[in-house]
Short mmCIF file of N, CA and C in Angstrom, two decimals:
data_model
loop_
_atom_site.label_atom_id
_atom_site.label_comp_id
_atom_site.label_asym_id
_atom_site.label_seq_id
_atom_site.Cartn_x
_atom_site.Cartn_y
_atom_site.Cartn_z
N MET A 1 16.72 100.17 142.78
CA MET A 1 15.90 101.22 142.18
C MET A 1 14.46 100.63 141.94
N ALA A 2 13.54 101.25 142.53
CA ALA A 2 12.12 100.73 142.53
C ALA A 2 11.40 101.21 141.20
N ARG A 3 10.73 100.46 140.63
CA ARG A 3 9.85 100.80 139.49
C ARG A 3 8.52 101.29 140.13
N GLU A 4 7.56 101.80 139.32
CA GLU A 4 6.36 102.37 139.76
C GLU A 4 5.50 101.31 140.52
N ASP A 5 5.61 99.99 140.06
CA ASP A 5 5.00 98.84 140.78
C ASP A 5 5.55 98.41 142.08
N GLY A 6 6.76 99.14 142.45
CA GLY A 6 7.44 98.80 143.64
C GLY A 6 8.45 97.64 143.50
N HIS A 7 8.55 97.02 142.37
CA HIS A 7 9.49 95.94 142.16
C HIS A 7 10.90 96.53 142.11
N THR A 8 11.78 95.88 142.85
CA THR A 8 13.23 96.44 142.91
C THR A 8 14.12 95.57 142.10
N GLY A 9 13.75 94.49 141.48
CA GLY A 9 14.60 93.61 140.85
C GLY A 9 15.30 92.71 141.73
N GLN A 10 14.75 92.61 142.94
CA GLN A 10 15.37 91.80 144.03
C GLN A 10 14.44 90.70 144.42
N ILE A 11 15.01 89.41 144.55
CA ILE A 11 14.31 88.31 145.01
C ILE A 11 14.74 88.14 146.53
N ALA A 12 13.81 87.68 147.32
CA ALA A 12 14.21 87.56 148.71
C ALA A 12 15.50 86.70 148.86
N GLY A 13 16.37 87.17 149.73
CA GLY A 13 17.68 86.44 149.80
C GLY A 13 18.72 86.84 148.92
N SER A 14 18.42 87.75 148.02
CA SER A 14 19.32 88.19 147.07
C SER A 14 19.78 89.62 147.17
N PHE A 15 20.21 90.30 146.10
CA PHE A 15 20.49 91.78 146.27
C PHE A 15 19.88 92.41 145.00
N PRO A 16 19.85 93.70 144.89
CA PRO A 16 19.19 94.48 143.76
C PRO A 16 20.03 94.33 142.53
N LEU A 17 19.62 93.51 141.65
CA LEU A 17 20.36 93.29 140.40
C LEU A 17 20.37 94.46 139.44
N ASP A 18 19.29 95.27 139.48
CA ASP A 18 19.18 96.36 138.67
C ASP A 18 20.47 97.37 138.74
N ASP A 19 21.07 97.38 139.86
CA ASP A 19 22.22 98.21 140.07
C ASP A 19 23.39 97.73 139.31
N TYR A 20 23.46 96.46 138.76
CA TYR A 20 24.62 95.91 138.13
C TYR A 20 24.43 95.54 136.66
N VAL A 21 23.24 95.06 136.46
CA VAL A 21 23.00 94.35 134.98
C VAL A 21 23.13 95.49 134.12
N GLY A 22 23.87 95.10 133.01
CA GLY A 22 24.06 96.07 131.94
C GLY A 22 25.31 96.86 131.94
N ALA A 23 26.03 96.71 133.10
CA ALA A 23 27.33 97.39 133.20
C ALA A 23 28.40 96.86 132.27
N PRO A 24 28.99 97.70 131.46
CA PRO A 24 29.91 97.25 130.44
C PRO A 24 31.08 96.55 130.97
N PHE A 25 31.78 95.70 130.30
CA PHE A 25 33.08 95.04 130.57
C PHE A 25 34.15 96.11 130.28
N GLU A 26 35.19 96.11 131.18
CA GLU A 26 36.45 96.79 130.85
C GLU A 26 37.59 96.13 131.55
N ASP A 27 38.64 95.65 130.88
CA ASP A 27 39.80 95.02 131.44
C ASP A 27 40.35 95.81 132.62
N GLY A 28 40.32 95.32 133.76
CA GLY A 28 40.77 96.06 134.90
C GLY A 28 39.71 96.99 135.53
N GLY A 29 38.47 96.93 135.02
CA GLY A 29 37.46 97.80 135.46
C GLY A 29 37.09 97.54 137.00
N ARG A 30 37.09 98.61 137.74
CA ARG A 30 36.74 98.47 139.21
C ARG A 30 35.59 99.43 139.46
N GLY A 31 34.79 99.76 138.50
CA GLY A 31 33.57 100.55 138.59
C GLY A 31 33.77 102.01 138.88
N PRO A 32 32.82 102.82 139.00
CA PRO A 32 31.38 102.41 139.22
C PRO A 32 30.65 102.17 137.79
N VAL A 33 31.31 102.49 136.72
CA VAL A 33 30.67 102.39 135.40
C VAL A 33 30.83 101.09 134.74
N SER A 34 32.09 100.67 134.68
CA SER A 34 32.45 99.44 133.97
C SER A 34 33.27 98.53 134.93
N TYR A 35 33.30 97.20 134.65
CA TYR A 35 33.98 96.23 135.39
C TYR A 35 34.57 95.08 134.57
N ASP A 36 35.52 94.48 135.22
CA ASP A 36 35.91 93.12 134.77
C ASP A 36 35.23 92.14 135.77
N CYS A 37 35.40 90.94 135.61
CA CYS A 37 34.61 90.06 136.47
C CYS A 37 34.93 90.10 137.97
N TRP A 38 36.22 90.33 138.35
CA TRP A 38 36.49 90.47 139.70
C TRP A 38 36.05 91.82 140.20
N GLY A 39 36.22 92.89 139.38
CA GLY A 39 35.71 94.19 139.76
C GLY A 39 34.18 94.15 140.10
N LEU A 40 33.32 93.34 139.36
CA LEU A 40 32.00 93.27 139.57
C LEU A 40 31.64 92.64 140.99
N VAL A 41 32.46 91.45 141.19
CA VAL A 41 32.31 90.80 142.52
C VAL A 41 32.61 91.74 143.59
N ARG A 42 33.76 92.47 143.43
CA ARG A 42 34.16 93.43 144.49
C ARG A 42 33.12 94.46 144.84
N ALA A 43 32.53 95.03 143.70
CA ALA A 43 31.48 95.98 143.86
C ALA A 43 30.23 95.49 144.59
N VAL A 44 29.86 94.22 144.30
CA VAL A 44 28.69 93.60 144.95
C VAL A 44 29.07 93.37 146.54
N TYR A 45 30.16 92.96 146.76
CA TYR A 45 30.63 92.70 148.08
C TYR A 45 30.68 94.03 148.94
N PHE A 46 31.06 95.14 148.23
CA PHE A 46 31.29 96.35 148.97
C PHE A 46 29.94 97.07 149.03
N GLN A 47 29.20 97.12 148.07
CA GLN A 47 27.92 97.83 148.15
C GLN A 47 26.77 97.11 148.86
N GLU A 48 26.79 95.76 148.81
CA GLU A 48 25.78 94.97 149.48
C GLU A 48 26.16 94.54 150.84
N LEU A 49 27.43 94.18 151.05
CA LEU A 49 27.86 93.58 152.38
C LEU A 49 28.76 94.58 153.20
N GLY A 50 29.30 95.60 152.62
CA GLY A 50 30.18 96.49 153.16
C GLY A 50 31.51 95.86 153.41
N LEU A 51 31.84 94.91 152.56
CA LEU A 51 33.21 94.15 152.60
C LEU A 51 34.15 94.72 151.48
N ASP A 52 35.29 95.28 151.76
CA ASP A 52 36.19 95.79 150.77
C ASP A 52 37.21 94.71 150.41
N LEU A 53 36.86 93.96 149.47
CA LEU A 53 37.85 92.81 149.05
C LEU A 53 39.02 93.44 148.32
N PRO A 54 40.17 92.70 148.27
CA PRO A 54 41.39 93.22 147.55
C PRO A 54 41.05 93.41 146.18
N SER A 55 41.73 94.51 145.66
CA SER A 55 41.40 94.87 144.18
C SER A 55 41.99 93.93 143.20
N TYR A 56 43.23 93.44 143.49
CA TYR A 56 43.96 92.70 142.54
C TYR A 56 44.11 93.52 141.18
N GLY A 57 44.20 94.82 141.32
CA GLY A 57 44.21 95.71 140.22
C GLY A 57 45.37 95.53 139.32
N ASP A 58 46.42 94.78 139.78
CA ASP A 58 47.46 94.50 138.88
C ASP A 58 47.35 93.34 137.94
N ILE A 59 46.10 92.63 138.13
CA ILE A 59 45.89 91.45 137.38
C ILE A 59 44.96 91.82 136.15
N SER A 60 45.29 91.44 135.03
CA SER A 60 44.51 91.72 133.82
C SER A 60 43.29 90.76 133.80
N ALA A 61 42.19 91.11 133.24
CA ALA A 61 41.05 90.26 133.10
C ALA A 61 41.40 88.97 132.26
N HIS A 62 42.42 89.07 131.60
CA HIS A 62 42.95 87.97 130.78
C HIS A 62 43.79 86.97 131.53
N ASN A 63 44.14 87.33 132.74
CA ASN A 63 44.92 86.52 133.72
C ASN A 63 44.27 86.27 134.96
N LEU A 64 43.00 86.17 134.97
CA LEU A 64 42.33 86.09 136.33
C LEU A 64 42.44 84.73 136.96
N ARG A 65 43.23 83.89 136.42
CA ARG A 65 43.59 82.58 137.15
C ARG A 65 44.36 83.03 138.48
N ARG A 66 45.10 84.15 138.43
CA ARG A 66 45.72 84.58 139.56
C ARG A 66 44.63 84.97 140.71
N VAL A 67 43.55 85.54 140.39
CA VAL A 67 42.55 85.84 141.33
C VAL A 67 42.03 84.63 141.95
N ALA A 68 41.72 83.61 141.04
CA ALA A 68 41.03 82.41 141.54
C ALA A 68 42.10 81.68 142.40
N ASP A 69 43.37 81.65 142.02
CA ASP A 69 44.39 81.02 142.79
C ASP A 69 44.57 81.76 144.19
N ALA A 70 44.41 83.00 144.30
CA ALA A 70 44.45 83.83 145.44
C ALA A 70 43.35 83.53 146.33
N MET A 71 42.18 83.40 145.76
CA MET A 71 40.88 82.93 146.64
C MET A 71 41.22 81.52 147.32
N GLY A 72 41.84 80.80 146.67
CA GLY A 72 42.10 79.36 147.17
C GLY A 72 43.25 79.44 148.25
N THR A 73 44.03 80.45 148.26
CA THR A 73 45.16 80.48 149.19
C THR A 73 45.03 81.53 150.31
N ALA A 74 43.88 82.22 150.40
CA ALA A 74 43.58 83.23 151.37
C ALA A 74 44.59 84.38 151.27
N LYS A 75 44.95 84.80 149.98
CA LYS A 75 45.82 85.95 149.76
C LYS A 75 45.30 87.15 150.52
N ASP A 76 46.12 88.03 150.95
CA ASP A 76 45.80 89.36 151.48
C ASP A 76 44.83 89.18 152.79
N GLY A 77 44.97 88.06 153.47
CA GLY A 77 44.16 87.86 154.62
C GLY A 77 42.65 87.53 154.31
N GLU A 78 42.24 87.42 153.14
CA GLU A 78 40.93 87.06 152.87
C GLU A 78 40.71 85.59 153.07
N GLU A 79 39.57 85.23 153.52
CA GLU A 79 39.34 83.72 153.82
C GLU A 79 38.07 83.35 153.07
N TRP A 80 38.34 82.33 152.32
CA TRP A 80 37.17 81.70 151.45
C TRP A 80 37.12 80.17 151.77
N ILE A 81 36.04 79.73 151.77
CA ILE A 81 35.75 78.32 151.99
C ILE A 81 34.99 77.72 150.77
N GLU A 82 35.30 76.56 150.34
CA GLU A 82 34.73 75.96 149.33
C GLU A 82 33.34 75.38 149.74
N VAL A 83 32.22 75.57 149.04
CA VAL A 83 30.92 75.13 149.38
C VAL A 83 30.36 74.33 148.26
N GLU A 84 29.39 73.31 148.51
CA GLU A 84 28.83 72.61 147.58
C GLU A 84 27.51 73.19 146.91
N THR A 85 26.73 73.77 147.84
CA THR A 85 25.41 74.33 147.59
C THR A 85 25.57 75.89 147.66
N PRO A 86 25.55 76.49 146.54
CA PRO A 86 25.73 77.95 146.42
C PRO A 86 24.43 78.68 147.09
N GLU A 87 24.80 79.83 147.65
CA GLU A 87 23.76 80.77 148.21
C GLU A 87 24.20 82.15 147.67
N PRO A 88 23.26 83.11 147.82
CA PRO A 88 23.57 84.51 147.40
C PRO A 88 24.95 84.97 148.00
N PHE A 89 25.70 85.71 147.19
CA PHE A 89 26.99 86.10 147.50
C PHE A 89 28.06 85.18 147.50
N ASP A 90 27.83 83.91 147.20
CA ASP A 90 28.96 83.03 147.01
C ASP A 90 29.58 83.32 145.64
N VAL A 91 30.93 83.26 145.53
CA VAL A 91 31.55 83.39 144.30
C VAL A 91 31.59 82.18 143.48
N VAL A 92 31.34 82.34 142.20
CA VAL A 92 31.37 81.20 141.21
C VAL A 92 32.71 81.27 140.54
N VAL A 93 33.55 80.18 140.75
CA VAL A 93 34.76 80.10 140.06
C VAL A 93 34.60 79.25 138.82
N MET A 94 34.92 79.88 137.70
CA MET A 94 34.76 79.17 136.39
C MET A 94 36.00 79.18 135.61
N ARG A 95 36.06 78.28 134.58
CA ARG A 95 37.14 78.29 133.72
C ARG A 95 36.81 79.29 132.53
N LEU A 96 37.84 79.64 131.82
CA LEU A 96 37.70 80.39 130.58
C LEU A 96 37.00 79.51 129.57
N HIS A 97 36.64 80.08 128.49
CA HIS A 97 35.87 79.30 127.46
C HIS A 97 36.83 78.30 126.82
N THR A 98 38.12 78.67 126.72
CA THR A 98 38.98 77.76 126.04
C THR A 98 40.20 77.12 126.79
N LYS A 99 39.98 77.28 128.15
CA LYS A 99 40.99 76.75 129.09
C LYS A 99 40.38 75.83 130.13
N ASN A 100 41.22 75.09 130.77
CA ASN A 100 40.78 74.17 131.88
C ASN A 100 41.09 74.62 133.25
N TRP A 101 41.64 75.76 133.36
CA TRP A 101 41.92 76.23 134.76
C TRP A 101 41.13 77.49 135.00
N PRO A 102 40.96 77.79 136.31
CA PRO A 102 40.08 78.97 136.76
C PRO A 102 40.59 80.21 136.08
N GLY A 103 39.66 81.04 135.60
CA GLY A 103 40.00 82.23 135.02
C GLY A 103 38.94 83.25 135.04
N HIS A 104 37.78 82.87 135.57
CA HIS A 104 36.59 83.82 135.52
C HIS A 104 35.81 83.62 136.77
N VAL A 105 35.31 84.61 137.36
CA VAL A 105 34.41 84.56 138.51
C VAL A 105 33.08 85.30 138.35
N GLY A 106 32.15 84.98 139.05
CA GLY A 106 30.85 85.64 139.09
C GLY A 106 30.36 85.55 140.51
N VAL A 107 29.19 86.02 140.77
CA VAL A 107 28.61 86.03 142.14
C VAL A 107 27.20 85.49 142.00
N VAL A 108 26.84 84.59 142.94
CA VAL A 108 25.48 83.91 143.02
C VAL A 108 24.57 85.10 143.47
N SER A 109 23.49 85.37 142.58
CA SER A 109 22.65 86.46 142.94
C SER A 109 21.41 86.13 143.70
N ASP A 110 20.91 84.80 143.49
CA ASP A 110 19.78 84.34 144.11
C ASP A 110 19.69 82.79 143.75
N CYS A 111 18.71 82.19 144.21
CA CYS A 111 18.65 80.73 143.93
C CYS A 111 18.79 80.29 142.57
N GLY A 112 19.83 79.69 142.29
CA GLY A 112 20.14 79.14 140.96
C GLY A 112 20.55 80.11 139.93
N ARG A 113 20.94 81.36 140.23
CA ARG A 113 21.43 82.32 139.23
C ARG A 113 22.60 82.97 139.63
N MET A 114 23.36 83.55 138.70
CA MET A 114 24.62 84.28 138.88
C MET A 114 24.69 85.52 138.08
N LEU A 115 25.32 86.46 138.61
CA LEU A 115 25.72 87.73 137.93
C LEU A 115 27.23 87.65 137.55
N HIS A 116 27.45 88.04 136.34
CA HIS A 116 28.81 88.04 135.92
C HIS A 116 29.01 88.99 134.74
N VAL A 117 30.16 89.30 134.42
CA VAL A 117 30.56 90.15 133.24
C VAL A 117 31.80 89.50 132.62
N GLU A 118 31.82 89.60 131.29
CA GLU A 118 33.16 89.10 130.62
C GLU A 118 33.30 89.90 129.32
N SER A 119 34.33 89.69 128.59
CA SER A 119 34.55 90.53 127.49
C SER A 119 33.49 90.28 126.38
N ARG A 120 32.87 89.16 126.45
CA ARG A 120 31.79 88.84 125.45
C ARG A 120 30.45 89.45 125.72
N THR A 121 30.21 90.02 126.89
CA THR A 121 28.94 90.51 127.30
C THR A 121 28.97 91.56 128.34
N ASP A 122 27.95 92.49 128.50
CA ASP A 122 27.85 93.33 129.60
C ASP A 122 27.50 92.41 130.76
N ALA A 123 27.38 92.99 131.96
CA ALA A 123 26.95 92.29 133.10
C ALA A 123 25.57 91.69 132.97
N VAL A 124 25.48 90.47 133.17
CA VAL A 124 24.13 89.76 132.97
C VAL A 124 23.90 88.82 134.15
N VAL A 125 22.63 88.48 134.25
CA VAL A 125 22.22 87.37 135.35
C VAL A 125 21.77 86.17 134.47
N VAL A 126 22.40 85.07 134.81
CA VAL A 126 22.02 83.80 133.97
C VAL A 126 21.86 82.65 135.03
N PRO A 127 20.93 81.82 134.71
CA PRO A 127 20.90 80.48 135.58
C PRO A 127 22.28 79.84 135.52
N LEU A 128 22.58 79.23 136.69
CA LEU A 128 23.76 78.42 136.83
C LEU A 128 23.78 77.20 135.88
N SER A 129 22.64 76.91 135.36
CA SER A 129 22.42 75.75 134.33
C SER A 129 22.47 76.26 133.03
N HIS A 130 22.72 77.63 132.64
CA HIS A 130 22.75 78.05 131.33
C HIS A 130 23.90 77.57 130.54
N VAL A 131 23.61 77.35 129.27
CA VAL A 131 24.65 76.61 128.41
C VAL A 131 25.99 77.52 128.31
N THR A 132 26.02 78.89 128.60
CA THR A 132 27.20 79.60 128.54
C THR A 132 28.01 79.49 129.80
N VAL A 133 27.46 78.86 130.88
CA VAL A 133 28.23 78.75 132.08
C VAL A 133 28.32 77.47 132.72
N CYS A 134 27.29 76.61 132.51
CA CYS A 134 27.22 75.39 133.28
C CYS A 134 28.41 74.47 133.18
N ASP A 135 28.89 74.32 131.96
CA ASP A 135 30.12 73.44 131.84
C ASP A 135 31.47 74.03 132.23
N ARG A 136 31.42 75.29 132.57
CA ARG A 136 32.63 76.08 132.98
C ARG A 136 32.71 76.24 134.47
N ILE A 137 31.72 75.94 135.24
CA ILE A 137 31.79 76.07 136.77
C ILE A 137 32.63 75.03 137.39
N LEU A 138 33.62 75.49 138.11
CA LEU A 138 34.50 74.71 138.73
C LEU A 138 34.28 74.63 140.30
N GLY A 139 33.48 75.47 140.80
CA GLY A 139 33.08 75.43 142.16
C GLY A 139 32.69 76.72 142.72
N PHE A 140 32.35 76.77 143.94
CA PHE A 140 31.79 77.92 144.74
C PHE A 140 32.54 78.24 145.92
N ARG A 141 32.87 79.48 146.20
CA ARG A 141 33.54 79.95 147.39
C ARG A 141 32.71 80.84 148.22
N ARG A 142 32.68 80.75 149.53
CA ARG A 142 31.95 81.57 150.43
C ARG A 142 32.98 82.35 151.23
N HIS A 143 32.75 83.69 151.30
CA HIS A 143 33.63 84.53 152.12
C HIS A 143 33.38 84.03 153.66
N ILE A 144 34.40 84.11 154.45
CA ILE A 144 34.24 83.50 155.79
C ILE A 144 33.25 84.37 156.57
N SER A 145 32.97 85.71 156.16
CA SER A 145 32.08 86.57 156.90
C SER A 145 30.61 86.10 156.59
N GLN A 146 30.43 85.26 155.72
CA GLN A 146 29.07 84.83 155.35
C GLN A 146 28.68 83.50 155.92
N VAL A 147 29.56 82.89 156.67
CA VAL A 147 29.35 81.62 157.25
C VAL A 147 28.47 81.74 158.49
#
């Protein structure tokens, strides 16, 4: 959505963040109004890349370890590769605030930033180095279609 000055909220090599920032968290949310973390990743992939990722709708936002595990095992025919240097659309796999295993995901929005939503906040864009996420990041996954 463009402002009067023509700015779209988009940085070269990214996607229009204004379409997602501020969307509220909802356990099991698959949009278009509210999302859980996987629902937000799914929405970005579908709206920006035309890829319809599995819903995993049977998985509660409080048990997203199953989504992270599925990403690592190519569940439902989806293929993900682990990458060291994140690029736009790479999925950020994170641990929960109080756990050591994967339980949260976000999506790299542009150089050094990620879009994510969780029960503590509406959808936000934060630097990968932000205090609320940097110590929780376990790795990055790139969908095979983006290689």
